[in-house]
XYZ file of C-alpha atoms in Angstrom:
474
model
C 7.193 -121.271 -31.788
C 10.560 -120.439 -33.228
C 10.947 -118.712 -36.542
C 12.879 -121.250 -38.465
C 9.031 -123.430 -37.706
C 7.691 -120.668 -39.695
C 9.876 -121.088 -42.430
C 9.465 -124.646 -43.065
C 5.813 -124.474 -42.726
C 5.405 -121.778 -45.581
C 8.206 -124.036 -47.521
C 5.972 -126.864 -47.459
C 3.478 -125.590 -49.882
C 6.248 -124.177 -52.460
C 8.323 -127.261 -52.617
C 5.787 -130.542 -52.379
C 3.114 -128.812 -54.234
C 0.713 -129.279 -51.561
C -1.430 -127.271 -49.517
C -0.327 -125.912 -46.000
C -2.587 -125.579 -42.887
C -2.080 -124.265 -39.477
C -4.665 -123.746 -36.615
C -4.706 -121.888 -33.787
C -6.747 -122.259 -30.659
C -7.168 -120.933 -27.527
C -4.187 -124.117 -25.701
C -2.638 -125.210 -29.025
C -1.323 -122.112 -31.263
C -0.061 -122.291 -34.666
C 0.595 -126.221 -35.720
C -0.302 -128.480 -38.425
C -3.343 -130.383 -37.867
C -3.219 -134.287 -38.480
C -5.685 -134.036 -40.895
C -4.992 -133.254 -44.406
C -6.420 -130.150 -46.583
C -8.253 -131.940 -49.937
C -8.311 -130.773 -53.115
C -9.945 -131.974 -56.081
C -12.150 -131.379 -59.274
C -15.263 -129.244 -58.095
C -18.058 -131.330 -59.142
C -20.579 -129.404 -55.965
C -21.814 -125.692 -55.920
C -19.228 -124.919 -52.429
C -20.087 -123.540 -49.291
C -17.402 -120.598 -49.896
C -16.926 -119.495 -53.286
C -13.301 -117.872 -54.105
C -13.843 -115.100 -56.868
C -10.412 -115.238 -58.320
C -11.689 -113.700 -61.129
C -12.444 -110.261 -59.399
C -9.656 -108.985 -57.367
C -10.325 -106.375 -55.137
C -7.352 -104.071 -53.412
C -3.812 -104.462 -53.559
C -2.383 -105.508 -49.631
C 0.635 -103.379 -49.092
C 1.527 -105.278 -45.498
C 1.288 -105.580 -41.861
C 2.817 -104.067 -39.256
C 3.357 -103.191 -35.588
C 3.623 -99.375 -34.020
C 6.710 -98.588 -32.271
C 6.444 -97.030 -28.928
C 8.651 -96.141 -26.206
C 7.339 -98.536 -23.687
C 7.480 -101.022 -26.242
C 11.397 -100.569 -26.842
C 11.385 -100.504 -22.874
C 10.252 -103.846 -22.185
C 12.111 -105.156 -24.591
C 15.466 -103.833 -22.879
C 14.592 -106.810 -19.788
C 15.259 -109.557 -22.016
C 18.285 -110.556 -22.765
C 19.914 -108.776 -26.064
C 19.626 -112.691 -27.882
C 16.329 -113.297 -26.817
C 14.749 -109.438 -28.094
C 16.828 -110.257 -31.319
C 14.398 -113.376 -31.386
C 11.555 -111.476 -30.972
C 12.435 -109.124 -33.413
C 13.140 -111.753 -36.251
C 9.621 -113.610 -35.539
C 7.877 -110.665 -36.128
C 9.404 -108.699 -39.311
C 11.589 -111.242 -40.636
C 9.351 -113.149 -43.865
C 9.672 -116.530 -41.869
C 8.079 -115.146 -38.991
C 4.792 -112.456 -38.785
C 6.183 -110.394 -41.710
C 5.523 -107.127 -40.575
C 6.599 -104.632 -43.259
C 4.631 -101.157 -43.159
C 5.083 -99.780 -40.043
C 3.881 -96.872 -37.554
C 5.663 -94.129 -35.276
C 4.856 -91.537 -33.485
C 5.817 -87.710 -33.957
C 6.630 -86.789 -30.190
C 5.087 -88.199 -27.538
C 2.046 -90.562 -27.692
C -0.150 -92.372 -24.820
C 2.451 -94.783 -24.803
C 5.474 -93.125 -23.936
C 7.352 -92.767 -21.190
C 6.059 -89.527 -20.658
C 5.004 -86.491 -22.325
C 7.480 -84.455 -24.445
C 7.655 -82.939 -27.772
C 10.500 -81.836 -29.963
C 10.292 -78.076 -29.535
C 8.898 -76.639 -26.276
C 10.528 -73.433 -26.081
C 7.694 -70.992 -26.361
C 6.997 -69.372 -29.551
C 10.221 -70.518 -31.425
C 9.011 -70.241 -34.851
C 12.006 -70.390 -36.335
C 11.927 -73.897 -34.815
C 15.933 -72.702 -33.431
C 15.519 -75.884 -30.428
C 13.970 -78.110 -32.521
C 15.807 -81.976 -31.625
C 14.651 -85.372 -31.466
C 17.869 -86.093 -28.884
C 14.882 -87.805 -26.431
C 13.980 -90.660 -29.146
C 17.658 -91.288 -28.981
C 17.708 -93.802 -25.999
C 13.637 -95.387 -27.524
C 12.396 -95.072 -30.692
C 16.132 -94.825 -32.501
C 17.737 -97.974 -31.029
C 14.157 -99.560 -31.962
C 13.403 -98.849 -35.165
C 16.855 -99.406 -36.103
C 17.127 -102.985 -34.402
C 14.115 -104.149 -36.643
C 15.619 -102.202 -39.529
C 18.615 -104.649 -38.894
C 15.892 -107.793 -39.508
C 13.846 -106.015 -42.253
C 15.600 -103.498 -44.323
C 13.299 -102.751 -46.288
C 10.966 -101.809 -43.472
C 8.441 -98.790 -44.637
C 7.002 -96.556 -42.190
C 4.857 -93.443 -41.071
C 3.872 -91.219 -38.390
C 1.599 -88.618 -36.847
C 1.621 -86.678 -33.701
C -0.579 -87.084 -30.738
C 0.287 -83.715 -29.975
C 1.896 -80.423 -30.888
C 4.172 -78.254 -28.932
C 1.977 -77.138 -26.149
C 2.616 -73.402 -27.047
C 0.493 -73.660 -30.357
C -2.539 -75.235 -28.554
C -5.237 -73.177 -27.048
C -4.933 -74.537 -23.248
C -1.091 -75.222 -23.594
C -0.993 -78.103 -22.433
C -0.120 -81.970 -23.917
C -3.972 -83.044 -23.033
C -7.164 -82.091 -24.245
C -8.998 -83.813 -21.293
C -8.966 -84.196 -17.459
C -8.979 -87.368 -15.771
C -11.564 -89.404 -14.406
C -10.013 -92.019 -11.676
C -13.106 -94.066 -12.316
C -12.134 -94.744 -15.638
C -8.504 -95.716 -15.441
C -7.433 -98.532 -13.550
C -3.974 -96.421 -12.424
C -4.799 -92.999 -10.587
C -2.887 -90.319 -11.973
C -2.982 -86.350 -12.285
C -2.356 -84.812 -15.841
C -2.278 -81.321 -14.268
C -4.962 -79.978 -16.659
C -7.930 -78.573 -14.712
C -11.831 -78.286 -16.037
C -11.694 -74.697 -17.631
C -8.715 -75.483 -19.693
C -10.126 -78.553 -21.278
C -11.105 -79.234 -24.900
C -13.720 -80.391 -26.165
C -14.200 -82.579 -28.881
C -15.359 -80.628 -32.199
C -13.296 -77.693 -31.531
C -9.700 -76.977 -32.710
C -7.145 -77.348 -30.198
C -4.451 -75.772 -32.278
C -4.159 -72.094 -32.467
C -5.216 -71.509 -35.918
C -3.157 -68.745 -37.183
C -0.805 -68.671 -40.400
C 2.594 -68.279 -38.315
C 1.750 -71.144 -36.293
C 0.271 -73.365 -39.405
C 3.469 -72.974 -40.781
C 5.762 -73.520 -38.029
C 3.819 -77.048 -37.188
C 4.477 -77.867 -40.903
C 7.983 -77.124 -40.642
C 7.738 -79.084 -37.687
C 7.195 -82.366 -39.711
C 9.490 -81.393 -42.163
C 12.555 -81.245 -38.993
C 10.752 -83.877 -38.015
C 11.406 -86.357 -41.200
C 14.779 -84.470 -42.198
C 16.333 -85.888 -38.271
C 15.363 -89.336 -38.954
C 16.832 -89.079 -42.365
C 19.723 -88.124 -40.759
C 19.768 -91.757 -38.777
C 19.155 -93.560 -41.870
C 15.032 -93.991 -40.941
C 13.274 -93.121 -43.977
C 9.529 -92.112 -43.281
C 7.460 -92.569 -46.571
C 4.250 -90.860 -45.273
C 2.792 -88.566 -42.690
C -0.668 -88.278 -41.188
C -1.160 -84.729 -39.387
C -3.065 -85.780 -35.906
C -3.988 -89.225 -34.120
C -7.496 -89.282 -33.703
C -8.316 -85.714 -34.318
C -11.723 -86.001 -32.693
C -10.637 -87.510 -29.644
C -10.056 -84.958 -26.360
C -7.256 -87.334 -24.463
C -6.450 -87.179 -20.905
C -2.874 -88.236 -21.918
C -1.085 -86.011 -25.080
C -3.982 -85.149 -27.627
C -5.222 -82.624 -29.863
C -8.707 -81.917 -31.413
C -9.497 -80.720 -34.767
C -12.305 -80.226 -36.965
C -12.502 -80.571 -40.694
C -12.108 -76.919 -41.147
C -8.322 -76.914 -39.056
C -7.021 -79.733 -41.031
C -8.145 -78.375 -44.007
C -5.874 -75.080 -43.183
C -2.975 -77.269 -41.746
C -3.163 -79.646 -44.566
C -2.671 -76.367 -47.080
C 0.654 -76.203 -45.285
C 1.720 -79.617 -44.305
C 0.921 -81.106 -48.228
C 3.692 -78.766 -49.586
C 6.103 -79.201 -47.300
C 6.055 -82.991 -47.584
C 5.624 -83.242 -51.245
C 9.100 -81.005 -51.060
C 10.506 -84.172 -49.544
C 8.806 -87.138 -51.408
C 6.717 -87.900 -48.141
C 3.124 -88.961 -48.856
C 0.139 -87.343 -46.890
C -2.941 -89.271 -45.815
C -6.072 -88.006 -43.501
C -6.064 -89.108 -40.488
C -6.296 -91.088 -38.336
C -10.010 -91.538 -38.123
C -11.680 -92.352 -35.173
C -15.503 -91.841 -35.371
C -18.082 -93.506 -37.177
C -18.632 -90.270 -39.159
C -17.977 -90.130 -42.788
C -18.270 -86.659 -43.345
C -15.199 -85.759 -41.403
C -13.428 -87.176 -43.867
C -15.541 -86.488 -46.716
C -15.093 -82.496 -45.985
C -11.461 -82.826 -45.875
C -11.744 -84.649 -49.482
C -13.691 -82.216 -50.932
C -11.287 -79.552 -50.284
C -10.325 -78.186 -53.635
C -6.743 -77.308 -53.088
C -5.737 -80.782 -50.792
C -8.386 -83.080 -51.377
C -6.752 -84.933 -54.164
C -3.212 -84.632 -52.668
C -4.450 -86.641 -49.984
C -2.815 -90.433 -50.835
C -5.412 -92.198 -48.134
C -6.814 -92.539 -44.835
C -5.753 -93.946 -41.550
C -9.192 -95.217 -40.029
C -9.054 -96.978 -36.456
C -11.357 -97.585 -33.286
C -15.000 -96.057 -33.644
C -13.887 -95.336 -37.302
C -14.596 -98.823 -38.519
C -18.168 -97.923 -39.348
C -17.142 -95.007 -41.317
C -15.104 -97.052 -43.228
C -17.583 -98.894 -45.374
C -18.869 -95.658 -46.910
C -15.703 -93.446 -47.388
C -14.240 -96.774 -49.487
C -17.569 -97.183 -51.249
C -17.576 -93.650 -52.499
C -13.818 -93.519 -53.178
C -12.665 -96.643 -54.237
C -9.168 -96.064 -55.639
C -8.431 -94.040 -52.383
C -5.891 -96.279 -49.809
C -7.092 -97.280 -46.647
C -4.655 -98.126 -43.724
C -6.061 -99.970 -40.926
C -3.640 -97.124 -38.500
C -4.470 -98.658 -34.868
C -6.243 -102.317 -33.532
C -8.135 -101.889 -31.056
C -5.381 -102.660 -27.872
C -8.104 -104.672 -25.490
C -7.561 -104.354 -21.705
C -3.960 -105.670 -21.061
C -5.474 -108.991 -20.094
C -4.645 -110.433 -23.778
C -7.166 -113.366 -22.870
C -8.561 -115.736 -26.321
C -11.409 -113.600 -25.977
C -9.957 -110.536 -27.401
C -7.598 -112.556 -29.688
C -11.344 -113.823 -31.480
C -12.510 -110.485 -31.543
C -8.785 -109.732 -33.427
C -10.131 -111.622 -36.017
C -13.178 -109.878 -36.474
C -11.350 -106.722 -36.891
C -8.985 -107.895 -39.462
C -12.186 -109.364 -41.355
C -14.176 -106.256 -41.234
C -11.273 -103.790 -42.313
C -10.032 -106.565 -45.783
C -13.666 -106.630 -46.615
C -14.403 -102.803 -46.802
C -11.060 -102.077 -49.059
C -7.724 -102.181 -46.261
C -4.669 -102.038 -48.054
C -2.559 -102.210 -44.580
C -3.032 -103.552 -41.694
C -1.022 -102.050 -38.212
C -0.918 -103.891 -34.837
C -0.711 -101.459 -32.130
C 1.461 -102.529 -29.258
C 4.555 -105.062 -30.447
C 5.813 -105.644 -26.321
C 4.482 -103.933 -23.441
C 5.497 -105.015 -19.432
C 2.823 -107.864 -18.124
C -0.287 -105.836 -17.321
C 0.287 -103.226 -19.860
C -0.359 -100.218 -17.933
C 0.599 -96.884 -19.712
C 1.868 -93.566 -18.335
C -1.508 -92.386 -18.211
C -3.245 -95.246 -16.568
C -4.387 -97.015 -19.661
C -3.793 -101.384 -19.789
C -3.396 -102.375 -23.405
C -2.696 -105.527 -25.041
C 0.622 -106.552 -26.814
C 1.792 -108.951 -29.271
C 4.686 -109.687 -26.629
C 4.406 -109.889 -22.794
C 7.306 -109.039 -20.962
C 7.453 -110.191 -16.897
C 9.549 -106.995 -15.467
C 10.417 -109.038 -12.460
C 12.132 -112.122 -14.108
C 12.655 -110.800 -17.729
C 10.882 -114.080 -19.486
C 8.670 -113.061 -22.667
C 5.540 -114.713 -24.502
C 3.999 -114.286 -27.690
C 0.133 -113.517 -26.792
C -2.890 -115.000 -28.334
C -2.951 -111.782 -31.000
C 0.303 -112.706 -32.415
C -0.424 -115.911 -33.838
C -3.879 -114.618 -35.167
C -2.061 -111.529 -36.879
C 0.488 -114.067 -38.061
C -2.215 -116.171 -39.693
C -2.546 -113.653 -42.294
C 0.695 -111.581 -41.705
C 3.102 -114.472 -42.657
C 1.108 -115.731 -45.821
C -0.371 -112.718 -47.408
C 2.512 -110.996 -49.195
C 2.851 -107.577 -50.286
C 1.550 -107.073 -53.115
C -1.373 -109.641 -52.552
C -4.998 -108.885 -54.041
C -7.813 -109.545 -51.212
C -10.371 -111.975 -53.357
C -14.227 -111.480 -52.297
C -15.963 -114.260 -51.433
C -19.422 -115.391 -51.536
C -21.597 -117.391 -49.817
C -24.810 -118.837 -49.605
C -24.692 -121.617 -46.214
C -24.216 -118.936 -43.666
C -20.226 -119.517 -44.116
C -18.929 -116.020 -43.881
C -16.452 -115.770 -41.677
C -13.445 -116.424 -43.870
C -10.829 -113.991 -45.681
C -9.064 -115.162 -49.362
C -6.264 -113.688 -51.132
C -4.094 -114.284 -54.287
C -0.397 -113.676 -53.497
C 1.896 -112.754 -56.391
C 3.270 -115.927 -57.171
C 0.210 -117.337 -57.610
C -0.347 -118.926 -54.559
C -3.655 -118.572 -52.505
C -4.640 -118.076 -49.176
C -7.751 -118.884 -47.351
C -8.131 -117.525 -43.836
C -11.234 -118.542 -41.634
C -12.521 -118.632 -38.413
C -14.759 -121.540 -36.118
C -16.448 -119.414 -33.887
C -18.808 -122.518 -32.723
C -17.978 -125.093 -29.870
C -17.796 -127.881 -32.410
C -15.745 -128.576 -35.608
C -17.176 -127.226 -38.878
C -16.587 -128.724 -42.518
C -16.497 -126.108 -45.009
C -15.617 -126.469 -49.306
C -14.061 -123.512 -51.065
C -14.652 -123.205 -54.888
C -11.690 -122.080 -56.584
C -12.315 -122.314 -60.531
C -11.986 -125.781 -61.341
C -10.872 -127.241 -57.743
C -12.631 -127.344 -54.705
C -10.581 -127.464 -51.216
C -12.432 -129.217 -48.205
C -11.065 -129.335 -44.647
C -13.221 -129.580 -41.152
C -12.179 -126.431 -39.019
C -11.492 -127.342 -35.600
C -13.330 -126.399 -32.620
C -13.259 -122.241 -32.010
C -10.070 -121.816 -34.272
C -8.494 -119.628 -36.584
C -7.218 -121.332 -39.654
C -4.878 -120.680 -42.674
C -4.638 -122.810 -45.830
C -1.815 -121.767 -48.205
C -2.469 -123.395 -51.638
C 0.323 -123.780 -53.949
C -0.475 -121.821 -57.475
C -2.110 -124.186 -59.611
């Protein structure tokens, strides 16, 4: 579907004054069904009632992660055609993506391991250059900086320099060849691994320091391009022990680091957050927040994967703290409409329990999505490497049903319900408009009424769907 679709289909609520629906399903993504969304006086208790009249957190945006074999598949299509797929997914008429993640070095998705500064022990950080993002992540960013200028975005490492880790190397883990589907060798052998719950990093001042004044080069050289980074997080999943580039932390380390990173980005106007989060632990995060000296400094928390279940209780207990859904889960590189449902799910589970963004992990990846380290992942775009043609997967449109209607500065809306009829998502955009998001999961279509004050919308949700309803403000 092109992008100038897009446009008219959001344009059709705004100038007729009536409501717009699109479906998706597994053989017929994103068009207007023949039937038509009613709305009229509620006179019946609904199936899904719309609390308009208790907004719950502000939606900052969507977005996408740029990585280097993202940019790389990209480069087989034709320069016209990538400028397509860049304007479908951050321009407003197409999937709207707007906040925005990078990485800091290297990350399981690059090309290959590297960092910015591996000259051993060069505190004064004398070698420090991002000349390798040059040919990726520059020409990237910057081509969907050309479609979205106001594009916001952050970052966090995967991994320091490998001289201010203990086993000085980019992984924290050795491989397994029964659990990747591509054989490799990371070079790390057993007694140089490390585990998970220790720190990785080398935990004294000199090196605290230098790392901070890593991210400060760091955010200074992108300046430098005209890329403006508005907030840092200090590790990717700091309890994970990778076989590709990784580092483990406990509370304790980021604590220490976090005394020196939190300066040194406050010097710059760059926000801080903890994470990204990764286990279904709240107290890792909740001994980070108590720290008296960076606790409060702390603007939010990335959660992602296995952190989903923490996520419920660290937004419970600290409800005006943001919470940026940092990584989707990337499936299995099969991007089959059984992972696109379970998309859904996700994006449910993370608005309900306080998300104020919501990142995509892999924009375009080669068909198969196989990483550097062995790893398949989905992507919003597939890219054949043999005959350059491109598709826009499942997970696209079913981001898209809430990327391209929910605006930044939207309010998620709670909903209740009594019939069982859960499985929906509402928010009030800042014109006044509403959307109402919801998933069929059955075999069969499903009627369903939202209450919305004084109106009440019906529609019948096609067989296993996803649907959006855009309703004019009233």
């Amino acid at each position: 579907m092109s992008a100038a679709t897009a446009a008219s289909t959001t344009a059709t609520a705004a100038t007729t004054g009536r409501p717009t629906w699109v479906v998706t399903t597994e053989n017929h993504p994103w068009h207007t069904p023949e039937a038509e969304v009613e709305v009229v006086p509620a006179d019946v208790f609904p199936e899904v009632l719309v609390r308009l009249d208790a907004p719950a957190q502000e939606v900052e945006g969507f977005g996408v992660c740029f990585n280097e074999l993202g940019w790389t598949s990209l480069s087989r299509v034709t320069e016209d055609e990538r400028a397509e797929v860049l304007r479908e997914v951050f321009s407003p008429e197409g999937a709207n993506a707007s906040v925005c993640r990078m990485p800091i070095g290297a990350n399981d998705f690059s090309v290959d391991w590297y960092s910015y500064d591996e000259t051993d022990g060069d505190h004064a950080l004398a070698d420090f250059s991002i000349a390798h993002d040059e040919a990726t992540l520059v020409p990237f960013i910057k081509a969907a900086q050309a479609v979205r200028p106001d594009l916001r975005l952050w970052a966090s490492p995967w991994c320091p320099p490998t001289w201010m880790k203990t086993n000085r190397h980019y992984a924290c883990g050795v491989p397994n060849p029964a659990a990747v589907q591509t054989r490799f060798d990371n070079g790390l052998t057993p007694d140089r691994a490390i585990p998970e719950g220790t720190d990785g990093f080398v935990l004294t001042e000199e090196n605290l320091d230098t790392y901070a004044r890593y991210f400060g080069a760091f955010i200074d050289a992108y300046r430098e391009r005209g890329i403006d980074i508005s907030m840092v997080m200090p590790q990717n999943e700091f309890n994970s022990d990778q076989v590709f580039p990784s580092c483990t932390w406990t509370p304790a380390g980021l604590v220490s680091f976090l005394r020196h990173l939190v300066p040194e980005m406050e010097a710059r106007g760059v926000e801080v957050f903890l994470g990204t989060m990764e286990r279904p632990d709240p107290r890792l995060v909740e001994e980070v927040l108590a720290d008296p000296v960076i606790g409060h400094r702390l603007g939010g928390v990335g959660f992602q994967w296995a952190g989903k279940a923490a996520l419920p209780f660290v937004h419970r207990d600290h409800p005006g703290l943001k919470i940026y859904q940092s990584e989707q889960e990337c499936g299995d590189g099969q991007n089959d409409w059984r992972y696109a449902r379970y998309a859904w799910s996700m994006m449910r589970h993370y608005f309900t329990h306080g998300a104020t963004v919501y990142d995509y992990w892999n924009l375009s990846l080669d068909a198969g999505g196989v990483s550097r380290w062995g790893w398949s992942q989905n992507s919003l775009v597939t890219v054949d490497p043999q005959t350059g043609e491109f598709s826009f997967n499942h997970e696209y449109y079913v981001l898209k049903h809430l990327s391209h209607f929910v605006q930044p500065g939207a309010r998620a809306v709670p909903t209740l319900s009594y019939t069982g009829h859960e499985n929906v998502l509402a928010f009030a955009n800042p014109d006044g408009s509403v959307v109402l998001a919801a998933q069929n999961d059955m075999g069969s279509p499903m009627p369903i009424s939202f209450g919305l004050g004084d109106r009440l919308v019906r529609l019948t949700l096609p067989a296993d769907s996803v649907s959006t309803v855009l309703l004019p403000a009233a």
